[in-house]
Tab-separated table of C-alpha atoms in Angstrom:
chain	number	residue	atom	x	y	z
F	1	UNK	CA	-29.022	-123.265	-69.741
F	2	UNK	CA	-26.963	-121.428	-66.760
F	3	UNK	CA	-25.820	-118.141	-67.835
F	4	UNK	CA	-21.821	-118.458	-66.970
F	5	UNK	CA	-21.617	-114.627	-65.859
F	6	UNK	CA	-24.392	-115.466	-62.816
F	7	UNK	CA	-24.006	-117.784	-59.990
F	8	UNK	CA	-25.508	-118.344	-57.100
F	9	UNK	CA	-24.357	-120.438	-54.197
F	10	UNK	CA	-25.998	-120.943	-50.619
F	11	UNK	CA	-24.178	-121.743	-47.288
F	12	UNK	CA	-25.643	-122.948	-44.093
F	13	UNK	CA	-25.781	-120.990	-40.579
F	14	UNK	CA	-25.164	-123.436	-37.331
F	15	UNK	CA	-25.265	-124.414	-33.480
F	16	UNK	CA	-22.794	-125.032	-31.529
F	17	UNK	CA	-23.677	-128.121	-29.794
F	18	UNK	CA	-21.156	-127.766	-27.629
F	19	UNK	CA	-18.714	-124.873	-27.037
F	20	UNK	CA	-16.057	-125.459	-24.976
F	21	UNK	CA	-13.235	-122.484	-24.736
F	22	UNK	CA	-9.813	-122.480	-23.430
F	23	UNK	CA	-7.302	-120.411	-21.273
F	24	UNK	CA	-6.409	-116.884	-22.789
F	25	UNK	CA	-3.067	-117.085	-24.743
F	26	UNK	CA	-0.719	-114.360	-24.407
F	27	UNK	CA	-2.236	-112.695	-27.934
F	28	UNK	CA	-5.915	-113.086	-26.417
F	29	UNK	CA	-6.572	-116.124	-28.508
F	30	UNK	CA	-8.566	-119.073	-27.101
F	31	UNK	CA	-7.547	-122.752	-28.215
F	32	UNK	CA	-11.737	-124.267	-29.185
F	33	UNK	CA	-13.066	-127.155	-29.034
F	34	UNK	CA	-16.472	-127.020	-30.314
F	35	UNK	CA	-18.903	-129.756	-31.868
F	36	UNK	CA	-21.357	-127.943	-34.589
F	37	UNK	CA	-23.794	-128.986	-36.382
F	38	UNK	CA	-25.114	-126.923	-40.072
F	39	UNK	CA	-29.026	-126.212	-39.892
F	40	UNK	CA	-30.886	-125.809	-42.950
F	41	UNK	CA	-31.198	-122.287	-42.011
F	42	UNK	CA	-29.449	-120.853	-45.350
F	43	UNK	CA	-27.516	-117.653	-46.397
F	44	UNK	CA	-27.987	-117.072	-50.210
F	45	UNK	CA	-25.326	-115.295	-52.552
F	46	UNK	CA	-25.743	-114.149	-56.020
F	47	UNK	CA	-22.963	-113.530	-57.946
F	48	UNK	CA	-22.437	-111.757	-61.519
F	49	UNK	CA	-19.846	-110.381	-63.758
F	50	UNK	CA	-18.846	-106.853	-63.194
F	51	UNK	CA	-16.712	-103.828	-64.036
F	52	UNK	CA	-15.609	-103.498	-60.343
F	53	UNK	CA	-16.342	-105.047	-56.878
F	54	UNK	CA	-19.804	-103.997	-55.039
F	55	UNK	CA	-21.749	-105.741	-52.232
F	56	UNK	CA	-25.870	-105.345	-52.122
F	57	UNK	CA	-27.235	-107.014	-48.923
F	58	UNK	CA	-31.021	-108.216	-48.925
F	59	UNK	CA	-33.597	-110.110	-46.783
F	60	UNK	CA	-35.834	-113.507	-47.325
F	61	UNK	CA	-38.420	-113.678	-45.288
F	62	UNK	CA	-39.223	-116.575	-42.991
F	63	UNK	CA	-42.730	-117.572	-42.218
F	64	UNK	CA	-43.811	-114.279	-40.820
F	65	UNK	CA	-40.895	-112.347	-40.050
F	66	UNK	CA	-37.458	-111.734	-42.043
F	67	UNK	CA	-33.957	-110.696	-40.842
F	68	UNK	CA	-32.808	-107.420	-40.106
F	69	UNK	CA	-30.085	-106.684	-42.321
F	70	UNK	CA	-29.436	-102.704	-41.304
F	71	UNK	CA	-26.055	-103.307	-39.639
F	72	UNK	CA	-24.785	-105.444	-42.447
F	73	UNK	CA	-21.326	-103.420	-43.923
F	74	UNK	CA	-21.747	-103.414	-48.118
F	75	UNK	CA	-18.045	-101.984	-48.024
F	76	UNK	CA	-14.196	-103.904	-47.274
F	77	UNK	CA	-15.684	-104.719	-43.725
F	78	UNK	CA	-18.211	-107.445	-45.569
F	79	UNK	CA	-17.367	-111.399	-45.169
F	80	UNK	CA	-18.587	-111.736	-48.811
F	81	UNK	CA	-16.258	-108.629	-50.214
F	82	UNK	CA	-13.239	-109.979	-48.025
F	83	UNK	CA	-13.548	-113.242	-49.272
F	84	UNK	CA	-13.844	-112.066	-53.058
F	85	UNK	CA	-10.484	-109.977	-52.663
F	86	UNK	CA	-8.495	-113.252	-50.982
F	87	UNK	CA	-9.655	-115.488	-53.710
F	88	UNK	CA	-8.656	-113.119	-56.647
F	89	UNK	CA	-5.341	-112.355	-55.264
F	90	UNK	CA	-4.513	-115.852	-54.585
F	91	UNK	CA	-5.471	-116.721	-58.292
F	92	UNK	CA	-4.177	-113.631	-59.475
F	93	UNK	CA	-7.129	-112.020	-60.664
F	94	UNK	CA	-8.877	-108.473	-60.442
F	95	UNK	CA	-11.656	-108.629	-58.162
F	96	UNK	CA	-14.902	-107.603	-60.536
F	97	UNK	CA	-18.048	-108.797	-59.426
F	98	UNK	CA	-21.483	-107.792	-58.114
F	99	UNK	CA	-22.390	-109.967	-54.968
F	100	UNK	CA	-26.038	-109.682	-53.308
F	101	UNK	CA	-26.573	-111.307	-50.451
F	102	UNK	CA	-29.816	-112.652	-49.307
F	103	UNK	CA	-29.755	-113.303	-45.547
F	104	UNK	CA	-31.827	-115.802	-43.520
F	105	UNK	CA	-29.465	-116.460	-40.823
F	106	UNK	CA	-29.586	-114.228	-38.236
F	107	UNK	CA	-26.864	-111.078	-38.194
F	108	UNK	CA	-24.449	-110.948	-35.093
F	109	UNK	CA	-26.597	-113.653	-33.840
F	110	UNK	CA	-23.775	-116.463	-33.493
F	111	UNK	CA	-24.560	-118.658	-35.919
F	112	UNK	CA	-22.035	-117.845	-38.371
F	113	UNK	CA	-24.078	-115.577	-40.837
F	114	UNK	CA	-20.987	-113.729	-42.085
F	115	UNK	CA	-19.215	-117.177	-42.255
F	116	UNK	CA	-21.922	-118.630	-44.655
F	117	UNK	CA	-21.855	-115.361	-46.342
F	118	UNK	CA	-18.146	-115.697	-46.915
F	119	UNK	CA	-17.975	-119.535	-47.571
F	120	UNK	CA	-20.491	-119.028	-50.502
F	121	UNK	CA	-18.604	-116.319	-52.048
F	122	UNK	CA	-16.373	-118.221	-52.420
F	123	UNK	CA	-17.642	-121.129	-53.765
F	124	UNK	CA	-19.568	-119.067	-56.413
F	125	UNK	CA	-17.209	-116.848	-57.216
F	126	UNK	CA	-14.676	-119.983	-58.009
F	127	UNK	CA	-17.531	-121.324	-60.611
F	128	UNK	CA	-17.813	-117.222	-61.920
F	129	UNK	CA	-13.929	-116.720	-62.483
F	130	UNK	CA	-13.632	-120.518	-62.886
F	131	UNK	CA	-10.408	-120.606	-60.635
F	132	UNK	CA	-11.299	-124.301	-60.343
F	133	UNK	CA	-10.060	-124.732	-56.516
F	134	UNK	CA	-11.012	-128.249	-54.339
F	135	UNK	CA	-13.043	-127.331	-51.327
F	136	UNK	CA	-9.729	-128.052	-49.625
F	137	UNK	CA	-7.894	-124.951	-50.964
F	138	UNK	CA	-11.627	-123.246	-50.495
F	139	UNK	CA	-11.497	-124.466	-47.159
F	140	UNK	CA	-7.946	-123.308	-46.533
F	141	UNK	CA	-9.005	-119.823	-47.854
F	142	UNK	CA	-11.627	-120.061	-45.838
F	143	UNK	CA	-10.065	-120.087	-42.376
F	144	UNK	CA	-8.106	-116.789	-42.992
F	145	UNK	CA	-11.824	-115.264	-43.156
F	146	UNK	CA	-12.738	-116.402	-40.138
F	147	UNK	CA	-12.617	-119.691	-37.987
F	148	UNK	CA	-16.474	-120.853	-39.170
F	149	UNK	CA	-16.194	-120.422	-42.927
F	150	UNK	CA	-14.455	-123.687	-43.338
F	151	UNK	CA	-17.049	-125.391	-41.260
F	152	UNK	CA	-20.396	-123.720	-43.639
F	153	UNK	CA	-18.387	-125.502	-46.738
F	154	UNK	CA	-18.256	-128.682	-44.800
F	155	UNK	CA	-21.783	-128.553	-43.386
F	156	UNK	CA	-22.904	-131.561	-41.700
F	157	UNK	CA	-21.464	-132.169	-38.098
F	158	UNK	CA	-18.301	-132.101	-37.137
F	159	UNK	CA	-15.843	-131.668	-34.323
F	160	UNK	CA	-13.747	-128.284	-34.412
F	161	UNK	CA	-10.824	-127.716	-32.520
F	162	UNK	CA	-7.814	-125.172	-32.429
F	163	UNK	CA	-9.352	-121.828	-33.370
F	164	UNK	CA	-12.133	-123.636	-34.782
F	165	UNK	CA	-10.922	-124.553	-38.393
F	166	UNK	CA	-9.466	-127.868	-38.039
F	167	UNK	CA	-12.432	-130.143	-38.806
F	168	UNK	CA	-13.420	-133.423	-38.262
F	169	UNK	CA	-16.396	-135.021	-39.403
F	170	UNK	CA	-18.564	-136.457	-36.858
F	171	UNK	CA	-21.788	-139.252	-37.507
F	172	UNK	CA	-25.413	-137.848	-37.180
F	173	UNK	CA	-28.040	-140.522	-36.882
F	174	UNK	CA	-31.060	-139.063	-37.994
F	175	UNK	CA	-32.220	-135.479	-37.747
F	176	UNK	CA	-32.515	-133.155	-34.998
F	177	UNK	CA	-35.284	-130.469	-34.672
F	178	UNK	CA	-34.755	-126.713	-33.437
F	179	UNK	CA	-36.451	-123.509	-32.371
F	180	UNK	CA	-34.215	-120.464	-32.930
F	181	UNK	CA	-35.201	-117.219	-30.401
F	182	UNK	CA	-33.973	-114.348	-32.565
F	183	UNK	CA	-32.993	-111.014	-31.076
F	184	UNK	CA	-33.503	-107.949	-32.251
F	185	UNK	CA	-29.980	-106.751	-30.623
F	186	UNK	CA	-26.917	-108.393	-32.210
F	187	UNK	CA	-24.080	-109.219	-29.261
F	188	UNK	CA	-20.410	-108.558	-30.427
F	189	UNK	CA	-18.224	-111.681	-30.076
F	190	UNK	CA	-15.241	-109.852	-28.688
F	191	UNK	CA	-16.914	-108.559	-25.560
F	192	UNK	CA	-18.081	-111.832	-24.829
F	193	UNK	CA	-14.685	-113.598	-24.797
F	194	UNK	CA	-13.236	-110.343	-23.106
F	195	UNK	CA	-16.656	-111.022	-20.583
F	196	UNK	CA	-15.399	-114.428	-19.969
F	197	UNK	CA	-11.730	-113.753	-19.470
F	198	UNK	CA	-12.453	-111.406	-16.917
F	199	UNK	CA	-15.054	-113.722	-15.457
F	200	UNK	CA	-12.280	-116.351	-15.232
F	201	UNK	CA	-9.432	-113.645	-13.925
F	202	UNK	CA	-11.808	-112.568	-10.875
F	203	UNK	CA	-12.177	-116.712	-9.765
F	204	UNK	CA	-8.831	-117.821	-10.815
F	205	UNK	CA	-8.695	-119.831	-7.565
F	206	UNK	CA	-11.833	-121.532	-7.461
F	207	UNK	CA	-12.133	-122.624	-11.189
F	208	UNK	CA	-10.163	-125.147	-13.262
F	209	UNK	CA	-9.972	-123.931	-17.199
F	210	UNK	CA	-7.838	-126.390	-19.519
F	211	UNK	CA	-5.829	-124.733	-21.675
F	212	UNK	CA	-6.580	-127.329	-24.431
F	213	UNK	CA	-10.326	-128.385	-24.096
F	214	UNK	CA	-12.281	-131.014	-25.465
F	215	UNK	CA	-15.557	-132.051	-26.952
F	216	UNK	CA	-17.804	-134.411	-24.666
F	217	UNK	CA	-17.624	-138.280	-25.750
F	218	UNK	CA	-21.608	-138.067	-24.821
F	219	UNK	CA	-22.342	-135.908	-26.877
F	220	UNK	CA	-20.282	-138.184	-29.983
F	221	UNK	CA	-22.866	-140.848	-28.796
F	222	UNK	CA	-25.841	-139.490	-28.472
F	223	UNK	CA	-25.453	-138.023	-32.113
F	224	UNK	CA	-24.437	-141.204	-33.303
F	225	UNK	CA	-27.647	-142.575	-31.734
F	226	UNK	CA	-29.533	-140.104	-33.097
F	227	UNK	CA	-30.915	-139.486	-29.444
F	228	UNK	CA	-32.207	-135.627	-29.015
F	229	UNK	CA	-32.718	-136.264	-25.348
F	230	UNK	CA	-29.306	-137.840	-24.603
F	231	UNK	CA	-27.884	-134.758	-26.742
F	232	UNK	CA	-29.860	-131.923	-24.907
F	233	UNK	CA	-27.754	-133.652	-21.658
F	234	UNK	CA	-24.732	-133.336	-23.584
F	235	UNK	CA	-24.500	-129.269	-24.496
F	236	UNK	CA	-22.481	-127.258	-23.178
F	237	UNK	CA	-21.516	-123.475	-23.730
F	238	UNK	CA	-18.505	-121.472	-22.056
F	239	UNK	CA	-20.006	-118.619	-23.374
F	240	UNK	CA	-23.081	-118.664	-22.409
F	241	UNK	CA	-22.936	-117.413	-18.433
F	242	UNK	CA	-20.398	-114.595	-19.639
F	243	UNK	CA	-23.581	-113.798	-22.451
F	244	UNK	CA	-26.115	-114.334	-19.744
F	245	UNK	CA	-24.998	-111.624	-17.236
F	246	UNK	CA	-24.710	-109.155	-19.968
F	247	UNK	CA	-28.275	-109.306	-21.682
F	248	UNK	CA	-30.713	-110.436	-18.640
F	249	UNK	CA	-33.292	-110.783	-21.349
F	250	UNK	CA	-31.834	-114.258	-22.564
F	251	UNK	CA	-32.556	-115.753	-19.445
F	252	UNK	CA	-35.580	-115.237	-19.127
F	253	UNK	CA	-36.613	-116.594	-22.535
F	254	UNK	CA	-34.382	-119.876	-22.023
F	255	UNK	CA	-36.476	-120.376	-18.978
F	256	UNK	CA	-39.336	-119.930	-21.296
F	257	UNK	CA	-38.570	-122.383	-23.942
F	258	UNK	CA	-37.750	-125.012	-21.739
F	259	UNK	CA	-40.777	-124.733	-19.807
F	260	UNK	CA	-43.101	-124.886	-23.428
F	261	UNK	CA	-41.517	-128.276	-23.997
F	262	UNK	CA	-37.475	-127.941	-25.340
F	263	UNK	CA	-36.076	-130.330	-24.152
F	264	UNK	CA	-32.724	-127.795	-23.481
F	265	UNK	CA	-32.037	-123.919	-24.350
F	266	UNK	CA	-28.391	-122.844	-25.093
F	267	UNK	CA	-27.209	-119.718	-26.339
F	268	UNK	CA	-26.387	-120.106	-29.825
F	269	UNK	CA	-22.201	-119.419	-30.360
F	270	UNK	CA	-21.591	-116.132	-28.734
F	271	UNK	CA	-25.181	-115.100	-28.482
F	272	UNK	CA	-27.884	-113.475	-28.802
F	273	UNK	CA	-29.648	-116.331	-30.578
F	274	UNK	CA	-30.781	-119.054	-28.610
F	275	UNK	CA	-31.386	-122.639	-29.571
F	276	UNK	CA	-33.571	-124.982	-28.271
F	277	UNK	CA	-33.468	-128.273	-29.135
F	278	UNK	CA	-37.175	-130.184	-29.503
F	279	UNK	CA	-37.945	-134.160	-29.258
F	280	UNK	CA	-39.460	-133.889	-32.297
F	281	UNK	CA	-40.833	-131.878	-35.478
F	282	UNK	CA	-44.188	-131.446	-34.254
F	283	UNK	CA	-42.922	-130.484	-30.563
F	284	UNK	CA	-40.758	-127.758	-32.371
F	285	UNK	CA	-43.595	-126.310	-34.066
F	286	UNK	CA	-45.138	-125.666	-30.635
F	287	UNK	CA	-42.494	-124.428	-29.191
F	288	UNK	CA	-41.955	-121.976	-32.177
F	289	UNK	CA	-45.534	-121.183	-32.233
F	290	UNK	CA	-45.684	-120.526	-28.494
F	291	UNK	CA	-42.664	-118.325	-28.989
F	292	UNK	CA	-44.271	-116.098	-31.430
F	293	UNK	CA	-47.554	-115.689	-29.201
F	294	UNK	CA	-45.135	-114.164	-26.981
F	295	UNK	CA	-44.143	-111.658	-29.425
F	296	UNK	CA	-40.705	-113.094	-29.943
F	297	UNK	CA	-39.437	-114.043	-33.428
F	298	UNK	CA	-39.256	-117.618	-33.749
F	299	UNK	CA	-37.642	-119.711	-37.049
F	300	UNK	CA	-37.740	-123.224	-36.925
F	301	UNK	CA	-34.730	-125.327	-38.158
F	302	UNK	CA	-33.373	-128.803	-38.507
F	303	UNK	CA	-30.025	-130.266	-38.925
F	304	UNK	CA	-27.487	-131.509	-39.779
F	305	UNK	CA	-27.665	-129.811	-43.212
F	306	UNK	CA	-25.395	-129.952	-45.906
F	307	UNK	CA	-22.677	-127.413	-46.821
F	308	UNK	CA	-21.918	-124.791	-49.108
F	309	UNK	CA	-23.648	-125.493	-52.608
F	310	UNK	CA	-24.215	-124.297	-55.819
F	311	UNK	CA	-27.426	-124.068	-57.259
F	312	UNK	CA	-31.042	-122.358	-57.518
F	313	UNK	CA	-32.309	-119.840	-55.345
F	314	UNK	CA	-33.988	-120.161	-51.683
F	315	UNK	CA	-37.953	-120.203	-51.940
């Protein structure tokens, strides 16, 4: 029988298949358009009734190695304790619960850890206070946390543009197969856009940046298709030169991957993750494998993946 004053809910981390980002705006804003896909790579939070609000951040392990979780915040600065505090005011509530997080997606990496942490906050924490709210109000909620967290309730793939947040679904046929590089050394998403403004500033007349960008139609297709080959042609990342030039280290394991057998290396969001996309399961597990001789930590992933769910805990 499930005990109504624990819940537990998981949400998935993901790759940006493509990342394309435009033109400053005037309040350093950048108009997305992004295509991502959910990887069943999967945050885990735990939720129980409590006197007041406290955050306890823990680890699962994967294969041989687990994620650092040192630099996570347990205080207002926390995805999960944000979200808890915009879901009880907006049903009126006080906000009493005890969240642990279990993390397997990597922190700062950009794969939208705190995202996932936030998106299945608030999914359990609607079953705990029983607020009863559709995954569009969730959703809605969602995208004042941060422009992923609607995405890690959707899960599957789909297109994102404005910040991020406005969704729309996009057909998968069949599953793709990834390596994920993790670094030790998180990379703050700010200073990448700021690296990439500047970047764009300095060339201003020998570069042409739409202010509204779009997501490639091959990249539609070869998803639809189901075709990892035609998709590794595809990706695309505006981030990833600005990310490049400030950790040399990233390109020298891209170059790496791709010469074990990915069939393409891009850095994952903002960085410092990188994800390499493999022909196939057993290619992956190479790839992974050859990773890990190198001393790297190396998790192994496939997608699309479902979103934000309730239910039992990650084994």
């Amino acid at each position: 029988m499930t005990d109504p004053r624990r819940v537990i809910a998981t949400a998935p981390g993901k790759v940006n298949l493509t990342l394309g980002v435009g033109e400053a705006a005037n309040d350093g804003s950048h108009a997305l358009a992004t295509l991502c896909m959910a990887l069943d790579l999967l945050d885990e939070v735990e939720v129980r009734a409590a006197d007041t609000l406290h955050i306890r951040v823990g680890r699962i392990r994967v294969g041989a190695s687990s994620v650092a979780t040192d630099t996570v915040a347990t205080d207002d600065r926390n995805s999960a304790a944000r979200a808890a505090k915009l879901l009880a005011e907006f049903a009126g509530l006080e906000p009493r619960a005890a969240i642990t997080i279990r993390k397997r997606v990597p922190v700062g990496g950009g794969m939208g850890g705190a995202s996932a942490d936030a998106a299945a906050t608030l999914l359990a924490l609607d079953a705990l206070w029983q607020t009863n709210l559709t995954r569009e109000d969730l959703a809605d909620l969602g995208a004042r946390l941060g422009a992923d967290v609607p995405f890690a309730l959707l899960g599957g793939v789909a297109v994102g543009t404005g910040r991020g947040t406005e969704l729309t679904p996009a057909l998968a046929g069949g599953s793709f197969e990834w390596v994920l590089r993790i670094s030790d050394e998180g990379m703050p998403t700010p200073a990448v856009y700021r690296a990439l403004d500047a970047h764009r500033e300095r060339h201003a007349p020998h570069l042409t940046t739409s202010a509204i960008p779009v997501v490639p139609q091959a990249a539609l297709l070869a998803l639809r298709a189901g075709d990892p080959a035609a998709l590794a042609d595809a990706m695309t990342n505006d981030l990833q030169a600005p990310a490049l030039r400030s950790r040399g280290d990233l390109a020298a394991a891209l170059e790496f991957g791709e010469a074990k057998g990915a069939l393409v290396g891009i850095v994952a969001g903002s960085g410092p993750t990188l994800a390499f996309l493999t022909a196939d399961a057993a290619s992956a597990d190479a790839l992974a494998a050859a990773f890990t001789a190198r001393g790297d930590t190396a998790v192994r992933a496939s997608g699309p993946a479902p979103g934000a769910r309730l239910g039992q805990r990650i084994r």
